[in-house]
Coordinates of C-alpha atoms and ligand atoms in Angstrom, one line a residue:
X9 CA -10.4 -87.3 124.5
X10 CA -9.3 -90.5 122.9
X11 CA -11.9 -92.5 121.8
X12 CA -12.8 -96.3 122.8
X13 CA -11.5 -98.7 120.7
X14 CA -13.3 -100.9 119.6
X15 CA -13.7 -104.0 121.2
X16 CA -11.1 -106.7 119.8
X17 CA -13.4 -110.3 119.1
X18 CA -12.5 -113.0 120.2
X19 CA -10.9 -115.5 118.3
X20 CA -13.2 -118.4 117.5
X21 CA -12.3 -121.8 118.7
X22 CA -11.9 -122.9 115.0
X23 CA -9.6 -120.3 114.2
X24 CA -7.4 -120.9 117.3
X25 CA -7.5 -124.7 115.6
X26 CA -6.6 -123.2 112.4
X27 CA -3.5 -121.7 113.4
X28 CA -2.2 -124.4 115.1
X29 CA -2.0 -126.1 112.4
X30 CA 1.6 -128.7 111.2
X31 CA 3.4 -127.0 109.3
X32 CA 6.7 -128.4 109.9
X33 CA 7.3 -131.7 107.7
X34 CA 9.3 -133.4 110.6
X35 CA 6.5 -132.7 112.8
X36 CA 4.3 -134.0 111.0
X37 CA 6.7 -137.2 110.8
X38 CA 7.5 -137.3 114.4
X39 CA 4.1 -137.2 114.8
X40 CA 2.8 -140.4 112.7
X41 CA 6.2 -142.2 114.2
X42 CA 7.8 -141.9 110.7
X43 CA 11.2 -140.7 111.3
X44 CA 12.7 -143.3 109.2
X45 CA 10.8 -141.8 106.0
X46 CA 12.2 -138.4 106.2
X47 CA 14.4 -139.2 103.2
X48 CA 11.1 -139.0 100.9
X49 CA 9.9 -135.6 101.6
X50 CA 11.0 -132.7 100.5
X51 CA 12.3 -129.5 102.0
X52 CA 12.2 -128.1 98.3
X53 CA 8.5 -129.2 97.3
X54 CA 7.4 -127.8 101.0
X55 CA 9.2 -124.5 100.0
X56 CA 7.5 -124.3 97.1
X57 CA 4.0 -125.2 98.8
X58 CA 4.3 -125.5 102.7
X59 CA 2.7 -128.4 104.4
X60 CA -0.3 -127.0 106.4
X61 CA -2.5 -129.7 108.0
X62 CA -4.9 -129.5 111.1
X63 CA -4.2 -131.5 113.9
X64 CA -7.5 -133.4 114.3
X65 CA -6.9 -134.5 110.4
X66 CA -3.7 -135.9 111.2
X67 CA -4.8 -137.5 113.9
X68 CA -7.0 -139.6 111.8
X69 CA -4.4 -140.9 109.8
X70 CA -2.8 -144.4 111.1
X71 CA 0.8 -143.4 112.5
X72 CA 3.7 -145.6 111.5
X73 CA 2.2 -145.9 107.7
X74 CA 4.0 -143.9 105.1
X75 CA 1.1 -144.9 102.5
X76 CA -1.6 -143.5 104.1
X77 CA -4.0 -142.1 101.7
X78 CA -4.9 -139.1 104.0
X79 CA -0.9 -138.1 104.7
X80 CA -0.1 -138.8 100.8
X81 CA -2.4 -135.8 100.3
X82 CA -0.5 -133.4 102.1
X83 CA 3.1 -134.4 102.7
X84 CA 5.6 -132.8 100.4
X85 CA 7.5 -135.4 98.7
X86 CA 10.6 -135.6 95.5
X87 CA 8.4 -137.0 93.3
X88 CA 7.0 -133.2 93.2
X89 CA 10.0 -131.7 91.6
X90 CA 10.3 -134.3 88.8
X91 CA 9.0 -132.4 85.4
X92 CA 6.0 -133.6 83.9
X93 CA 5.0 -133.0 80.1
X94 CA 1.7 -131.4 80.0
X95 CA 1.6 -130.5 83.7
X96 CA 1.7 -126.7 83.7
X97 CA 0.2 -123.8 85.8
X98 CA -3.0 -122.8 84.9
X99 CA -4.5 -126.4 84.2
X100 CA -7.9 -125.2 84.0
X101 CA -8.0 -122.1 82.2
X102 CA -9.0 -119.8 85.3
X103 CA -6.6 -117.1 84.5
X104 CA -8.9 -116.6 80.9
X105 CA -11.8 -116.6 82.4
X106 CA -11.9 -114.2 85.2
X107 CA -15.1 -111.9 84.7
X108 CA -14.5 -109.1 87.4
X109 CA -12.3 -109.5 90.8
X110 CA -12.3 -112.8 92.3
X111 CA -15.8 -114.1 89.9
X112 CA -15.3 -116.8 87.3
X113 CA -17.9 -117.5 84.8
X114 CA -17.4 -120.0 82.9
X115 CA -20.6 -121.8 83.0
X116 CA -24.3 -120.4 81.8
X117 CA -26.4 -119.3 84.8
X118 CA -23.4 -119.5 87.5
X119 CA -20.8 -117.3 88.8
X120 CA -17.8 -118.7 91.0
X121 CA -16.6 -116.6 93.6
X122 CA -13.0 -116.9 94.5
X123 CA -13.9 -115.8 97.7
X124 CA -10.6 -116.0 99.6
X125 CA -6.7 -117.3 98.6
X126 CA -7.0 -119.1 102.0
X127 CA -7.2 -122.7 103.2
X128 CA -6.9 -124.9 106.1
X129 CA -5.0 -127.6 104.4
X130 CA -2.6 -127.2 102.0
X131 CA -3.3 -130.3 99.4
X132 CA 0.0 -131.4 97.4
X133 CA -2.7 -132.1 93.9
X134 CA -4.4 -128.7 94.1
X135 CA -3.8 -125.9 91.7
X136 CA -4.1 -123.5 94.2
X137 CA -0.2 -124.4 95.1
X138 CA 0.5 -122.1 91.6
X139 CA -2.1 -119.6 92.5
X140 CA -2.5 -118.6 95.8
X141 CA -4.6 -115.5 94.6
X142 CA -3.6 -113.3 96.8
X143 CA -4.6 -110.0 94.7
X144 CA -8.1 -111.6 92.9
X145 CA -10.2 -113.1 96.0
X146 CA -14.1 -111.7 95.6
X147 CA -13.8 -110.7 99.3
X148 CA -11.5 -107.8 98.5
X149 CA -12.9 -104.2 99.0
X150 CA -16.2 -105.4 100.9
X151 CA -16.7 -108.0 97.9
X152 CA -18.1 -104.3 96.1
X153 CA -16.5 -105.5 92.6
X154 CA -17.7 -109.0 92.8
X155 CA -21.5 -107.8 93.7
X156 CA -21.7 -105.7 90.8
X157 CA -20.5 -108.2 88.4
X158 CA -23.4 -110.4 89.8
X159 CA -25.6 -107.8 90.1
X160 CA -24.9 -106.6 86.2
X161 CA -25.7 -110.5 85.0
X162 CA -29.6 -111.1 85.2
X163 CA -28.6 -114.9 83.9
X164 CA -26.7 -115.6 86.9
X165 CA -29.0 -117.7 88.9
X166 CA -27.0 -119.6 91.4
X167 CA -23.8 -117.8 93.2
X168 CA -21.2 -120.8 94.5
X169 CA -18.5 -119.8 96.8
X170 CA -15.3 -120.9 96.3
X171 CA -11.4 -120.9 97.0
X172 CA -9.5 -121.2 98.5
X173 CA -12.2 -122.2 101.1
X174 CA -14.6 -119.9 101.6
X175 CA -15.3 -121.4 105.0
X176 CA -11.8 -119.9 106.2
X177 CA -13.3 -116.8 105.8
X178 CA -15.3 -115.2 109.4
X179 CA -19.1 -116.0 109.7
X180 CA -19.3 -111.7 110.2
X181 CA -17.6 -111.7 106.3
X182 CA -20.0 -114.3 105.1
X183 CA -22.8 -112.4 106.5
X184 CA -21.7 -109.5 104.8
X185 CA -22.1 -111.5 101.7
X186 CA -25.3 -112.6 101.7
X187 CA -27.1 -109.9 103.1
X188 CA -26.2 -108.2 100.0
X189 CA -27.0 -111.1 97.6
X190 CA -30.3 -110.7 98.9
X191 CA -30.9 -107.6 97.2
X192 CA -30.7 -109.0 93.9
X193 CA -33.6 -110.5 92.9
X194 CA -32.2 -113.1 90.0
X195 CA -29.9 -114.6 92.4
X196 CA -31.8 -117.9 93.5
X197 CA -29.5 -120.8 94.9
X198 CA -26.6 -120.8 96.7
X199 CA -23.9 -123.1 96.5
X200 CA -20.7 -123.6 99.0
X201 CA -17.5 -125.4 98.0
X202 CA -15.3 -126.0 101.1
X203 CA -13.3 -128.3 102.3
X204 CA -13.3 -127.3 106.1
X205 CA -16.4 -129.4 107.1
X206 CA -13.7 -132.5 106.7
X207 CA -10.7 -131.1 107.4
X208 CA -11.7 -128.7 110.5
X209 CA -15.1 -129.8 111.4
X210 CA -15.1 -127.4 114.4
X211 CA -15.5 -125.0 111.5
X212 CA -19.3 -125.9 111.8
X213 CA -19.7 -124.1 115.1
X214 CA -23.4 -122.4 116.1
X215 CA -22.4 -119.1 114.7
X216 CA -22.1 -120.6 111.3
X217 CA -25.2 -122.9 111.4
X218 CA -27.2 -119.9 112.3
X219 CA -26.5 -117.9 109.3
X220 CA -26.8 -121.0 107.4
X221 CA -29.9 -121.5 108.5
X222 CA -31.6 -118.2 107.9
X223 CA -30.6 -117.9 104.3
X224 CA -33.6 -117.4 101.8
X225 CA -32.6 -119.6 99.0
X226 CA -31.9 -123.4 98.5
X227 CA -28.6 -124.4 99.8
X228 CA -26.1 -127.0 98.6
X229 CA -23.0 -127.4 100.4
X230 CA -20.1 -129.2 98.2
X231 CA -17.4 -130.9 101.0
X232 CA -14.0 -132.6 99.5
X233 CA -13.2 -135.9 101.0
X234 CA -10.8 -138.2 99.1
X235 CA -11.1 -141.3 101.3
X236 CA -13.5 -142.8 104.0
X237 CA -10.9 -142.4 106.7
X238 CA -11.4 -138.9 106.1
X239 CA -14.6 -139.2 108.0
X240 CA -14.5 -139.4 112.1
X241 CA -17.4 -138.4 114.8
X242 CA -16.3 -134.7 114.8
X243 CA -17.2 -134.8 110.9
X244 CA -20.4 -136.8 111.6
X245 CA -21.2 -134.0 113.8
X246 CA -20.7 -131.0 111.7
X247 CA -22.5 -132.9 108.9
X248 CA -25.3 -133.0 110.6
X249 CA -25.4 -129.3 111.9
X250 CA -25.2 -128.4 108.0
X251 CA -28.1 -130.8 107.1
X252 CA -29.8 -129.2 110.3
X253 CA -29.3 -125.8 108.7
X254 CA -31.2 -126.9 105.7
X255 CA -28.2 -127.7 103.0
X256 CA -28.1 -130.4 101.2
X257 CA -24.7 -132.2 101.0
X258 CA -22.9 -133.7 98.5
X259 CA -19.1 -134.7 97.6
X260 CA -16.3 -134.2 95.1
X261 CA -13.4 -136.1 95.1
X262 CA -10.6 -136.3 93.2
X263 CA -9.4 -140.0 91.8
X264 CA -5.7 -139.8 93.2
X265 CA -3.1 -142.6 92.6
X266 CA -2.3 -144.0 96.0
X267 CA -5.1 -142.6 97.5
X268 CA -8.0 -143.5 96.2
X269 CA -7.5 -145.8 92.9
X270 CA -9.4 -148.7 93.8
X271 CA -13.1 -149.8 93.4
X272 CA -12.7 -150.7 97.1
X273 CA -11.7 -147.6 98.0
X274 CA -14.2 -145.5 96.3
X275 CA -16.9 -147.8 97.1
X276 CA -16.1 -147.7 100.8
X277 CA -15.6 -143.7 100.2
X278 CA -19.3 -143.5 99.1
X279 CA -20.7 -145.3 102.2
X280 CA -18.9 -143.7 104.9
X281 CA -20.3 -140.6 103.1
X282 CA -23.9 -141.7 103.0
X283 CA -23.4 -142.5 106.9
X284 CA -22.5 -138.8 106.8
X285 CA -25.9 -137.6 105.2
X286 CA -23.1 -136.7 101.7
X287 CA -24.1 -138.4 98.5
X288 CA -21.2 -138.6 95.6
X289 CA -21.3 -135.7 93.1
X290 CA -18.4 -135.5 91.2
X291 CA -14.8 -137.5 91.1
X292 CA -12.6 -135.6 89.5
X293 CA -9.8 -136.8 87.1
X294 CA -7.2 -134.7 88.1
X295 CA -6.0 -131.0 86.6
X296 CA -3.0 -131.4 85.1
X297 CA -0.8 -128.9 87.5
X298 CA 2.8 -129.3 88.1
X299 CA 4.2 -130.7 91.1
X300 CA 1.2 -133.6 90.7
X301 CA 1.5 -135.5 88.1
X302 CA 2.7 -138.6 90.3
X303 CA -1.1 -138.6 91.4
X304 CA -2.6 -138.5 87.8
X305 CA -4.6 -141.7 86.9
X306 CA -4.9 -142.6 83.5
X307 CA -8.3 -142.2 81.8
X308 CA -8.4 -146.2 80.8
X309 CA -8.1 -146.8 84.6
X310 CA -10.7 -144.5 85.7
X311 CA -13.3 -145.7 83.2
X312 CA -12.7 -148.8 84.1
X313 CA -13.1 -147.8 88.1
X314 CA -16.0 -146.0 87.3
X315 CA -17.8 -149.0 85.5
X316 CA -17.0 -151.3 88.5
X317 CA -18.8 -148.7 90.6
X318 CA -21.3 -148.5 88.3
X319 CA -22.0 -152.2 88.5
X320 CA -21.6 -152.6 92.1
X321 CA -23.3 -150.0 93.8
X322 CA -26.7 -148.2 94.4
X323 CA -26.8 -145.2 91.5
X324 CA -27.3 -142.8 93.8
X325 CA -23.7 -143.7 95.6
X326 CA -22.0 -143.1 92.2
X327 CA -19.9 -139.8 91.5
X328 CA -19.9 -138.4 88.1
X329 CA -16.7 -139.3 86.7
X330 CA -15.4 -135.5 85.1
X331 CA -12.8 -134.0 84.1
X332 CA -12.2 -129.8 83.4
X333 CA -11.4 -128.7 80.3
X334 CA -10.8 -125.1 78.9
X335 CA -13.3 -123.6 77.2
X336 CA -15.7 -126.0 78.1
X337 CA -19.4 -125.3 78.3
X338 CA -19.8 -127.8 81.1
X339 CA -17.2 -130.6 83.4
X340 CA -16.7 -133.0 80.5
X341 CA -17.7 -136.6 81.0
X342 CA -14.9 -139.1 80.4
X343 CA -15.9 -140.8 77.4
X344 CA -14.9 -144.0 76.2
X345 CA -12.2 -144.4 73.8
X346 CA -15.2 -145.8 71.3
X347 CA -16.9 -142.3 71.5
X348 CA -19.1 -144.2 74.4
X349 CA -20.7 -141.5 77.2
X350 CA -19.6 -142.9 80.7
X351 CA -22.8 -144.4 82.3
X352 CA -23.0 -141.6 85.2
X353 CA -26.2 -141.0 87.6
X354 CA -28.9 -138.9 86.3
Ligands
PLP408 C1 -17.1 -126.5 88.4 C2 -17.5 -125.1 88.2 C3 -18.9 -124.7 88.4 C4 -19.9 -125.6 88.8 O1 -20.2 -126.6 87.9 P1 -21.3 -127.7 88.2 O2 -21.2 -128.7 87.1 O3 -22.6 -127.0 88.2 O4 -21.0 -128.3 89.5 C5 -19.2 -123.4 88.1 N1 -18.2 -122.5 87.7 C6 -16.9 -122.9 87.5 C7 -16.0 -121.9 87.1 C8 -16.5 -124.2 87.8 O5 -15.3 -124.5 87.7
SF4_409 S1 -8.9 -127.5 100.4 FE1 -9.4 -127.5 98.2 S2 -8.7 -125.5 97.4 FE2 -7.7 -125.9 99.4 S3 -5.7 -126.9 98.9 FE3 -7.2 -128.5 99.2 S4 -8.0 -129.0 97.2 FE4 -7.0 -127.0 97.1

């Protein structure tokens, strides 16, 4: 007798979302009524890193503008291609510091999971367009290797889960995860980088929230927004399911040239954010990866940025203003010039 299969599962809503995602440039184009600014992008920079953006992110950016701050992040442009001194492939030293499959530990008392390759945008500044990590992720094999490398390091205190997203991986996966973290007793706090809260909110859905919310340990979930326009009621929404679940949220950007280089910009980023229930954590200065270098922002610039924040706003609504350097114990503050620390919230 042949036996039942098992049942297939249904796809989740999210994941039909995901894979109807633009991925053609003149989509994208037609879509924003932008025709006349095919010219600029760049069949070459999207064959090296396709465009991948989710519909209800596009539809927050305003059509018939070729500088919005939310399309610059995605859309593949010439400027790309154009080499860069000092702009190479592994910006920040990840390939050194790989522990076991898909864990990074660079840092005392955390280990970084490289959970999964996968994500539901592709971002034209990330380094992940040179690493799509296809062999390494910690999910691999049951995550078995990536356990036991945790399991083997009493110091490791706090577990974050990275990317990739993490969040593109199933809840069932995750699950799988943290059931077995709980088995080792050193493991105290959790921490989730993803980007999918903004960028797919639907992500959020019950199933997720509920395992969320039965997890033992203290939970801090890291989104990625650039810009306040990156924030709608579907966001709102699964911001609050996360805070509902028990995590407390916070924000890293990255300070990107066109995007987000003004004191305007990140002040208004900050508020839209604290709407959200998200305080500021870290703005990043870019890592210096190939293909974005027309992003970069020089360090002059985002010191002075920074200082404007500094002196305008609540010190709770200022990010840290980092950057990543190799061998590094720790993100290094931007200092100034004059050997001065960068004022930065405590
Ligand atoms: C950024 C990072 C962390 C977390 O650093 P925090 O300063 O605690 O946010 C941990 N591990 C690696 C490899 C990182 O890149
Ligand atoms: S979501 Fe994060 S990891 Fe994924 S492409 Fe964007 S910046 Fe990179």
């Amino acid at each position: 007798m042949i036996p039942a299969a098992p049942l297939p599962t249904q796809p989740r809503r999210w994941q039909q979302l995901w894979r109807d995602a633009v991925r053609d440039p003149r989509e994208l184009l037609d879509l924003l009524d932008l025709q006349a600014h095919a010219p600029a992008m760049s069949p070459e920079a999207a064959a090296q890193f396709p465009l991948r953006v989710p519909r209800s992110f596009v539809a927050r950016m305003r059509r018939g503008d070729p500088h919005d701050p939310l399309l610059r992040q995605v859309l593949p442009l010439d400027e790309e291609l154009r080499p860069a001194p000092g702009f190479g492939l592994d910006a920040v030293g990840d390939g050194a510091a790989k522990a076991g499959h898909g864990v990074i530990r660079k840092y005392t008392g955390r280990a970084l999971l490289v959970a999964t390759g996968s994500c539901a945008i592709n971002c034209r500044y990330c380094f992940r367009r040179h690493f799509p990590y296809a062999d390494e992720t910690a999910a691999a094999g049951g995550w078995g290797a990536a356990l036991a490398a945790i399991r083997d390091d009493p110091s490791i205190e706090e577990v974050l889960l990275s990317g990739g997203d993490p969040l593109s991986l199933s809840t069932a996966k995750l699950v799988e995860l943290t059931d077995a973290l709980r088995g080792i007793p050193h493991v105290r706090r959790l921490r989730i980088h993803t980007r999918l809260p903004i960028v797919l909110p639907e992500r959020v859905d019950a199933e997720l929230e509920a395992w969320l919310a039965a997890l033992p340990w203290p939970l801090v979930v890291v989104v990625h927004a650039n810009h306040a326009n990156e924030f709608d009621g579907e966001v709102d929404a699964a911001m609050r399911r996360l805070r509902a679940a028990g995590a407390l949220l916070l924000n890293q950007a990255v300070l990107l040239k066109g995007v987000n280089d003004r004191v305007e910009t990140l002040a208004a980023l900050a508020e839209r954010g604290l709407a959200a229930g998200v305080l500021p954590y870290y703005l990043h200065q870019l890592d210096r990866v190939a293909g974005a270098a027309h992003f970069e922002v020089d360090d002059a610039t985002a010191l002075a940025l920074h200082a404007a924040l500094v002196a305008r706003q609540s010190g709770y609504l200022v990010p840290r203003l980092v950057r990543e350097v190799a061998g590094d114990a720790s993100k290094r503050a931007l200092a100034h010039p004059d050997g001065r620390a960068v004022p930065t919230v405590a």
